[in-house]
Short mmCIF file of C-alpha atoms and ligand atoms in Angstrom, two decimals:
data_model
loop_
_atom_site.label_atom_id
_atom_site.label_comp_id
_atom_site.label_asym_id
_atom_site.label_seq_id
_atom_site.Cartn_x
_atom_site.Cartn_y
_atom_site.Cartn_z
CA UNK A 101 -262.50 13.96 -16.73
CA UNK A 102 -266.04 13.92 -14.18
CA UNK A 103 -264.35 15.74 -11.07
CA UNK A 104 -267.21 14.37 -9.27
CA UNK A 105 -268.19 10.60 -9.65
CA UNK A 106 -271.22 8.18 -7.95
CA UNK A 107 -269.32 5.19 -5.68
CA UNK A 108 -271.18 1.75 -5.88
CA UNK A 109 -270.59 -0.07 -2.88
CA UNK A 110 -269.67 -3.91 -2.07
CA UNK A 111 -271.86 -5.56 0.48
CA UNK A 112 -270.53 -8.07 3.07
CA UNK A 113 -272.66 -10.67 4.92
CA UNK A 114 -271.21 -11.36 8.08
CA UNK A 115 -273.25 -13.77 10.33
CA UNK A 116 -274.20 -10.47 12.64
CA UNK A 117 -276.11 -8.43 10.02
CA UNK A 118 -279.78 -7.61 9.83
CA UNK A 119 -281.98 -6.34 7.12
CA UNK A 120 -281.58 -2.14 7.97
CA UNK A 121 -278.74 -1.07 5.08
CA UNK A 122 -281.72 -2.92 2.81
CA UNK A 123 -284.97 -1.10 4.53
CA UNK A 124 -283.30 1.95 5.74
CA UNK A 125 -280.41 2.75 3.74
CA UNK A 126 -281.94 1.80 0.30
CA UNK A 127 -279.01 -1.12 -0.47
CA UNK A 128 -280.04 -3.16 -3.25
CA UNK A 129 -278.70 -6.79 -2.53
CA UNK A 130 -280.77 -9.75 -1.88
CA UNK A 131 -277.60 -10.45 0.56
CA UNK A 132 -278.60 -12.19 3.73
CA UNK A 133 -278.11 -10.96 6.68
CA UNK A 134 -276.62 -7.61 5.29
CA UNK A 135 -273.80 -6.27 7.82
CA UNK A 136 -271.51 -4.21 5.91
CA UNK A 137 -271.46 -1.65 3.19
CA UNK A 138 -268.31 -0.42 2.08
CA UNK A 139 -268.71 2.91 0.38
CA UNK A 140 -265.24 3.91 -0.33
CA UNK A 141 -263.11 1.26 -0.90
CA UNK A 142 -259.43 0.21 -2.67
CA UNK A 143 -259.11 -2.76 -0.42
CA UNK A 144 -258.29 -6.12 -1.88
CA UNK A 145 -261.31 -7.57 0.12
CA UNK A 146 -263.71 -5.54 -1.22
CA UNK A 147 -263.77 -2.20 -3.75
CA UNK A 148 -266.27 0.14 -4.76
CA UNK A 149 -266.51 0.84 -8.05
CA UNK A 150 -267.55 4.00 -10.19
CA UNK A 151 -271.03 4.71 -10.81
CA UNK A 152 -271.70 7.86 -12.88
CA UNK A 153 -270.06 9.24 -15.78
CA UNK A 154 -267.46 7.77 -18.41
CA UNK A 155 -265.75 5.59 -16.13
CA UNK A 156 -268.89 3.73 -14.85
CA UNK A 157 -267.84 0.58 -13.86
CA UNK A 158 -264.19 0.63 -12.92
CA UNK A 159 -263.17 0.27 -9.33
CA UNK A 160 -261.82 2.87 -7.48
CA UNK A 161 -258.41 1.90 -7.97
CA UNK A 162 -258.76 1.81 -11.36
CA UNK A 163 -260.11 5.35 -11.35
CA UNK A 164 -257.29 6.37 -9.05
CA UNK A 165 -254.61 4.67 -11.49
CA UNK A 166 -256.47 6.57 -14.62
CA UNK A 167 -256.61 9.57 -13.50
CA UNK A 168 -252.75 10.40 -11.64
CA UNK A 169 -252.98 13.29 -9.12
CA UNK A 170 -256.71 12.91 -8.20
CA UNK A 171 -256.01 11.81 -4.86
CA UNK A 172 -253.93 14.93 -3.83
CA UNK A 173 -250.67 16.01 -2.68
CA UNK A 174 -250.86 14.44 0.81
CA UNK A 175 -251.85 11.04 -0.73
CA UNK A 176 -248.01 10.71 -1.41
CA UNK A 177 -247.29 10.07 2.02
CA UNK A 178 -249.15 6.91 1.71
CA UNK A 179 -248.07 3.50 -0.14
CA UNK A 180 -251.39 3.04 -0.80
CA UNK A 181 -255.37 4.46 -0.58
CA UNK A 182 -255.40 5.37 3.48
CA UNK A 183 -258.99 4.91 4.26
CA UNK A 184 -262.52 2.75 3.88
CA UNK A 185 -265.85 4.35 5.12
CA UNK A 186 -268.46 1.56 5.93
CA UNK A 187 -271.78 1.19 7.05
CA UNK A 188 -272.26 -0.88 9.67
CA UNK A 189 -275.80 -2.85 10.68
CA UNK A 190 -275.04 -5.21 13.76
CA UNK A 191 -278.54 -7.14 14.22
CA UNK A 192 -276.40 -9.01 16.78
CA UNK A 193 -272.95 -8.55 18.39
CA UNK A 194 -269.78 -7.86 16.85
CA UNK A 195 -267.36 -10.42 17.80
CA UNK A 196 -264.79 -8.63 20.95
CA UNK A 197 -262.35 -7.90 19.13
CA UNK A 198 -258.70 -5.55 18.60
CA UNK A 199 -256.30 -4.07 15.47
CA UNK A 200 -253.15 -3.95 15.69
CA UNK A 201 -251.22 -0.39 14.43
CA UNK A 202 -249.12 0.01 11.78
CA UNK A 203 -245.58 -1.39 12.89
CA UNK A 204 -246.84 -4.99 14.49
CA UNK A 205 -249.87 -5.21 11.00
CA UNK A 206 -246.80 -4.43 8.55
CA UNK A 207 -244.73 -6.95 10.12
CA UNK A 208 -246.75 -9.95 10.96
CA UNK A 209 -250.01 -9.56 8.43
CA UNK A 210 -248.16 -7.34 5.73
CA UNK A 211 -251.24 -5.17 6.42
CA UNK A 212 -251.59 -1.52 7.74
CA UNK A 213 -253.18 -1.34 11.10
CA UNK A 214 -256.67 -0.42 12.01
CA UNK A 215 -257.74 3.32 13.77
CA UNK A 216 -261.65 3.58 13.32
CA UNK A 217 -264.07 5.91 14.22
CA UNK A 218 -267.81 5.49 14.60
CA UNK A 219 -270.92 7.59 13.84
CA UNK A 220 -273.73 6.04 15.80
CA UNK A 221 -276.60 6.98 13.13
CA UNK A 222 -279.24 4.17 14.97
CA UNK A 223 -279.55 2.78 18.09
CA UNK A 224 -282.57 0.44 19.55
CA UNK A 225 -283.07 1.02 23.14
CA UNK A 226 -280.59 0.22 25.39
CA UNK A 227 -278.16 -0.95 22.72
CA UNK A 228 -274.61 -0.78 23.80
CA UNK A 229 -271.36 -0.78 22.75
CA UNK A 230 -268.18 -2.10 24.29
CA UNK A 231 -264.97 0.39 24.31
CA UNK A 232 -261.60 -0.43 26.35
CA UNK A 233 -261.30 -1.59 29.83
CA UNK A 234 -263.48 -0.50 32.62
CA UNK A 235 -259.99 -0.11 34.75
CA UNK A 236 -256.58 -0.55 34.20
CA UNK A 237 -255.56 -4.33 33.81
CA UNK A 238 -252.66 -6.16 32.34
CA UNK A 239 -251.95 -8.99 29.99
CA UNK A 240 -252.38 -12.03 32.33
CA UNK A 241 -255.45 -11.12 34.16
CA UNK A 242 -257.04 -10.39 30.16
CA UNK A 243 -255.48 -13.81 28.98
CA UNK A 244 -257.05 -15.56 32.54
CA UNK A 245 -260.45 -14.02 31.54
CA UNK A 246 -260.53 -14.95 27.77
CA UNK A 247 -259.90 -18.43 29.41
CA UNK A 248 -262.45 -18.19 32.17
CA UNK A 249 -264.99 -17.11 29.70
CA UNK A 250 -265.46 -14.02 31.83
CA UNK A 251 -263.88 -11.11 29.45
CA UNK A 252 -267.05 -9.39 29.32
CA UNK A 253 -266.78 -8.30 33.44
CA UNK A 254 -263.51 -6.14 32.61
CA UNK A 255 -265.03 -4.45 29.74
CA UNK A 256 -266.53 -0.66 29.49
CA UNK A 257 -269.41 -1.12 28.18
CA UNK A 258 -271.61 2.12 27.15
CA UNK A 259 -275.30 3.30 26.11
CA UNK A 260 -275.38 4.49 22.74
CA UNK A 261 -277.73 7.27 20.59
CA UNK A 262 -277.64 8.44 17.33
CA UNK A 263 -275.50 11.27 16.70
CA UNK A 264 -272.01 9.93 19.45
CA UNK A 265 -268.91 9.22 17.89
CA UNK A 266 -266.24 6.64 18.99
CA UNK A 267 -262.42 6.97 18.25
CA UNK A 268 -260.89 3.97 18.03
CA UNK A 269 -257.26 3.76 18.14
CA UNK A 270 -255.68 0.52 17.26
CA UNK A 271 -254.87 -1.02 19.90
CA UNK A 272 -258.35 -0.76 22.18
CA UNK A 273 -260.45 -3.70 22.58
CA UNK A 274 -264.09 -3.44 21.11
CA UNK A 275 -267.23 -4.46 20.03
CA UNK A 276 -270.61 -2.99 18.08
CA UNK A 277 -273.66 -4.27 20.38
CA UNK A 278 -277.06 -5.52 18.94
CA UNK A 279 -279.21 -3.09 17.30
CA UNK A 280 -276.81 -0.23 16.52
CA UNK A 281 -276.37 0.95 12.97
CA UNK A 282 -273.32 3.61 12.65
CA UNK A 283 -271.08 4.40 9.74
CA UNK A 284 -266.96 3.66 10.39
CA UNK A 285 -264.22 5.64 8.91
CA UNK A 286 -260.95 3.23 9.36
CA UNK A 287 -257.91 2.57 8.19
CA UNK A 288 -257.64 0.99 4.88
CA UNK A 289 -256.98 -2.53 6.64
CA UNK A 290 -259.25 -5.59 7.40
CA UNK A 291 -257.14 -7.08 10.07
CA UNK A 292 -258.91 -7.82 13.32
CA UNK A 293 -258.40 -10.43 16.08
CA UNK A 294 -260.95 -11.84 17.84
CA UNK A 295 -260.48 -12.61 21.41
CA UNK A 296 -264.79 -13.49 22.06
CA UNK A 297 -267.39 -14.31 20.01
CA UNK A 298 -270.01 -15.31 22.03
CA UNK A 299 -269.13 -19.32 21.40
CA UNK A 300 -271.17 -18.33 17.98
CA UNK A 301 -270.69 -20.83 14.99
CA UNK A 302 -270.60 -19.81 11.58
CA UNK A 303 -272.73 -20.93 8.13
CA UNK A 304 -270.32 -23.55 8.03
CA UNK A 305 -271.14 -24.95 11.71
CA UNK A 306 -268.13 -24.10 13.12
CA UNK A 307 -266.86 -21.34 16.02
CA UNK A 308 -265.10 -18.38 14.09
CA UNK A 309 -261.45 -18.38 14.58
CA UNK A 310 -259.98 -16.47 17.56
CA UNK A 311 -256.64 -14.94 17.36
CA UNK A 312 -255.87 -14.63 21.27
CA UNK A 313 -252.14 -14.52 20.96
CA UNK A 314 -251.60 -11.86 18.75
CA UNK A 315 -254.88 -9.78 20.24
CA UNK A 316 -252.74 -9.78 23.56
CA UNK A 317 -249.41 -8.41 22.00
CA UNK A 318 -251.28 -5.80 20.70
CA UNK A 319 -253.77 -4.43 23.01
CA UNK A 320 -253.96 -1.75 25.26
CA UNK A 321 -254.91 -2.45 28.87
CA UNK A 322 -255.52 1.13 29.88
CA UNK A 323 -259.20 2.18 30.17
CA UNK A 324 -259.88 4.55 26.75
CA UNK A 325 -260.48 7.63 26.63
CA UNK A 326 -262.48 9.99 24.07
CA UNK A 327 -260.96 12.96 22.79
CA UNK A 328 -262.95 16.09 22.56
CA UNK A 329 -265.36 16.72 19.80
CA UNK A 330 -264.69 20.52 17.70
CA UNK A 331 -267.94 21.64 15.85
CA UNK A 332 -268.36 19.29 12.49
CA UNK A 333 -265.38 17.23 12.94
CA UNK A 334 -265.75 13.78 14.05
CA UNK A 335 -262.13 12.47 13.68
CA UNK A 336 -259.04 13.45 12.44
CA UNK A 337 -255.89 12.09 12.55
CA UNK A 338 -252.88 10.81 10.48
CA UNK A 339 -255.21 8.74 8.07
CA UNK A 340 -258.41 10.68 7.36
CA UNK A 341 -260.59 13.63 8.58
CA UNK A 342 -263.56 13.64 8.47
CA UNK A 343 -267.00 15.97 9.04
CA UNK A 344 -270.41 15.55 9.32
CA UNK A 345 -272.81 18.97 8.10
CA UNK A 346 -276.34 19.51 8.02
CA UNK A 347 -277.45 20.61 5.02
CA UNK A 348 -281.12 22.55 4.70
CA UNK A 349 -279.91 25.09 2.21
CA UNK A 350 -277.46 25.35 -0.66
CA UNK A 351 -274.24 25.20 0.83
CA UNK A 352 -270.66 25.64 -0.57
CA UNK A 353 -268.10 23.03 0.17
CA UNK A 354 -264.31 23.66 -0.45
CA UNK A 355 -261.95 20.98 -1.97
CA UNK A 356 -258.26 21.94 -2.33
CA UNK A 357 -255.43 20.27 -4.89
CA UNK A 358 -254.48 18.29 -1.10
CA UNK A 359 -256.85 15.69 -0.76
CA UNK A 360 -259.42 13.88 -2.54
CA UNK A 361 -262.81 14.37 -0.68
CA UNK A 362 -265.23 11.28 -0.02
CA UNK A 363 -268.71 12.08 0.25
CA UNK A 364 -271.31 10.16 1.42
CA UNK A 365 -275.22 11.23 2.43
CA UNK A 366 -276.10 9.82 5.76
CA UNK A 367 -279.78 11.39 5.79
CA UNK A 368 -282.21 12.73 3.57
CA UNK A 369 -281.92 13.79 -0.18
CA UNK A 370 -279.29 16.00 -1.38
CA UNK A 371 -277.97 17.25 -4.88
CA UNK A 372 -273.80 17.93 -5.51
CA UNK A 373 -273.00 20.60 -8.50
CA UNK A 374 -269.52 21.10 -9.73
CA UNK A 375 -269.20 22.44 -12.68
CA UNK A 376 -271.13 20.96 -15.41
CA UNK A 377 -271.42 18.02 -12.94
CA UNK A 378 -274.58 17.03 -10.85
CA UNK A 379 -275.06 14.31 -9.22
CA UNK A 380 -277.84 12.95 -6.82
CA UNK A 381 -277.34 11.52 -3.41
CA UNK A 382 -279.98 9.97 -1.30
CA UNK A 383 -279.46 8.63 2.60
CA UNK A 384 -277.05 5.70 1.92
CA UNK A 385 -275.27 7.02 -1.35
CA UNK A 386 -271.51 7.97 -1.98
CA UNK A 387 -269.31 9.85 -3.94
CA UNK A 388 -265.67 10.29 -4.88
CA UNK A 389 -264.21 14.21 -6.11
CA UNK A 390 -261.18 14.54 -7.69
CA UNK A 391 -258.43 16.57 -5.56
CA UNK A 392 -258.38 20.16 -6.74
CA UNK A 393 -258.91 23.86 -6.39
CA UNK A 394 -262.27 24.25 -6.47
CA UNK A 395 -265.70 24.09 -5.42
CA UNK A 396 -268.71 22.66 -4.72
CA UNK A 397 -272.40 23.35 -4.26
CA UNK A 398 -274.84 21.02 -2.17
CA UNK A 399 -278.47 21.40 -2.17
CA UNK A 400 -281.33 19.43 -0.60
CA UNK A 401 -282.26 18.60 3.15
CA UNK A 402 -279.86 16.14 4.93
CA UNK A 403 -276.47 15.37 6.17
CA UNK A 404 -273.66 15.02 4.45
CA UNK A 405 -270.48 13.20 5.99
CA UNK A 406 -267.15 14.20 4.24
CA UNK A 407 -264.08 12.51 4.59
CA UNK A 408 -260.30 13.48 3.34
CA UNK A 409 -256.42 13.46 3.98
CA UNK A 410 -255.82 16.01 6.30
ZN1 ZN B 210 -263.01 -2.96 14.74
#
């Protein structure tokens, strides 16, 4: 069994893409526009699939079911794979939009609920991003707004660079802004209610469907907050942990029989070693290693994000 395996990821070509996961990020699709790339993946909607070794060609969960025990000891706690790492390229705004958590997504979509985090890896000038309420509010004056057309005037809205990070619990109303290109560790869910889309339509010529009601009963009218940042960690919580690290020499990375790790090279060129095992990654690639006690060595110039059950 390859402890360390190449992801291929599946593209996604909501209305706001642009062309940067193509130019930048070296995504080969003729997909227009280009918004999402979803590097590690056992969601229904969309999976990666193997790309080096024996296995080429299965999807994840197929690797996952092959292989029993590769996704750790703390993977038990979960009925199913807990995470999906995407890049993100918003040529335009994200819809305004809010997850529910786990208890209301179980019981009214049969779906987990959706905590994200962002890595802001681009940013045009004076892109911005909108993250909870700029004050406390409450469910009718929200609801009076969404009806006024006016949402936007209640919502924090904040100046972005590469490098910040976002924590997004479920609950807290958001939105990627125009020109910002950022990698999101989630939840492994795809349920999101839209509460304003900027009276867009779609391909098909109509408005995308808004899901007001259900955005209200699950939305947060406090004003967020950020926790604090601790060296490479970006997030970590009940669903994933992850880190980003520089890499500019050859570095040792640990992996223990708890989690899987999730790799996935945000910049530059780098080269993974375990064991007989090598494996390339260039800005934009991912890879999937096997949960065990062990090892690994990365080499190159670049950075290197790393997610895993914590
Ligand atoms: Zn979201």
């Amino acid at each position: 069994m390859k402890m360390i395996v190449k992801l291929k990821p599946v593209f996604k070509d909501y209305l706001w893409g642009g062309e940067k996961l193509r130019t930048h990020y070296g995504k080969a699709t003729d997909m227009m526009p280009l918004a999402e790339s979803w590097e590690l993946s056992c969601h229904p909607d969309g999976q990666s699939k193997v790309a080096s070794g024996t296995n080429s060609d299965l999807t994840l969960t197929e690797y996952v079911e092959m292989h029993p025990g590769t996704l750790g000891h703390k993977a038990r706690n979960f009925d199913r794979f807990p995470m999906l790492v995407k890049f993100i390229d918003a040529q335009l705004d994200l819809s305004v939009q809010v997850h529910p958590d786990d208890a209301y997504g179980l019981k009214v979509e049969n779906e987990l609920g959706k905590t994200e985090v962002w890595y802001i890896l681009d940013a045009e000038a004076d892109a911005k991003l909108i993250m909870g309420f700029e004050r406390e509010t409450n469910k009718e004056e929200v609801k009076e707004a969404i009806k006024n057309g006016n949402l936007l005037d209640l919502l924090h809205q904040e100046r972005v660079q590469p490098g910040d990070v976002f924590f997004i619990e479920s609950g807290t109303v958001h939105g990627i802004g125009a020109g910002i290109t950022l990698i999101e560790i989630q939840q492994n869910s795809n349920i999101t209610y839209r509460v304003y889309d900027y009276d867009r339509v779609g391909k098909d010529g109509n408005k995308r469907k808004l899901d007001v009601e259900k955005a209200l009963d699950v939305m947060d009218f406090k004003p967020s907050s950020q926790p604090e940042r601790k060296g490479a960690t970006i997030a970590s919580c009940e669903y994933f942990h992850a880190e980003i690290h520089p890499v500019n020499q050859d570095s040792e990375f640990q992996i223990t029989e708890d989690s899987f790790q999730g790799i996935t090279c945000i910049d530059g060129a780098l080269k993974c070693s375990q064991g007989q095992t090598t494996i390339e990654l260039i800005k934009g690639e991912s890879a999937f290693i096997t949960a065990e006690n062990n090892t690994y060595t990365v080499t190159g110039q670049g950075q290197l994000l790393v997610v895993s059950i914590k």
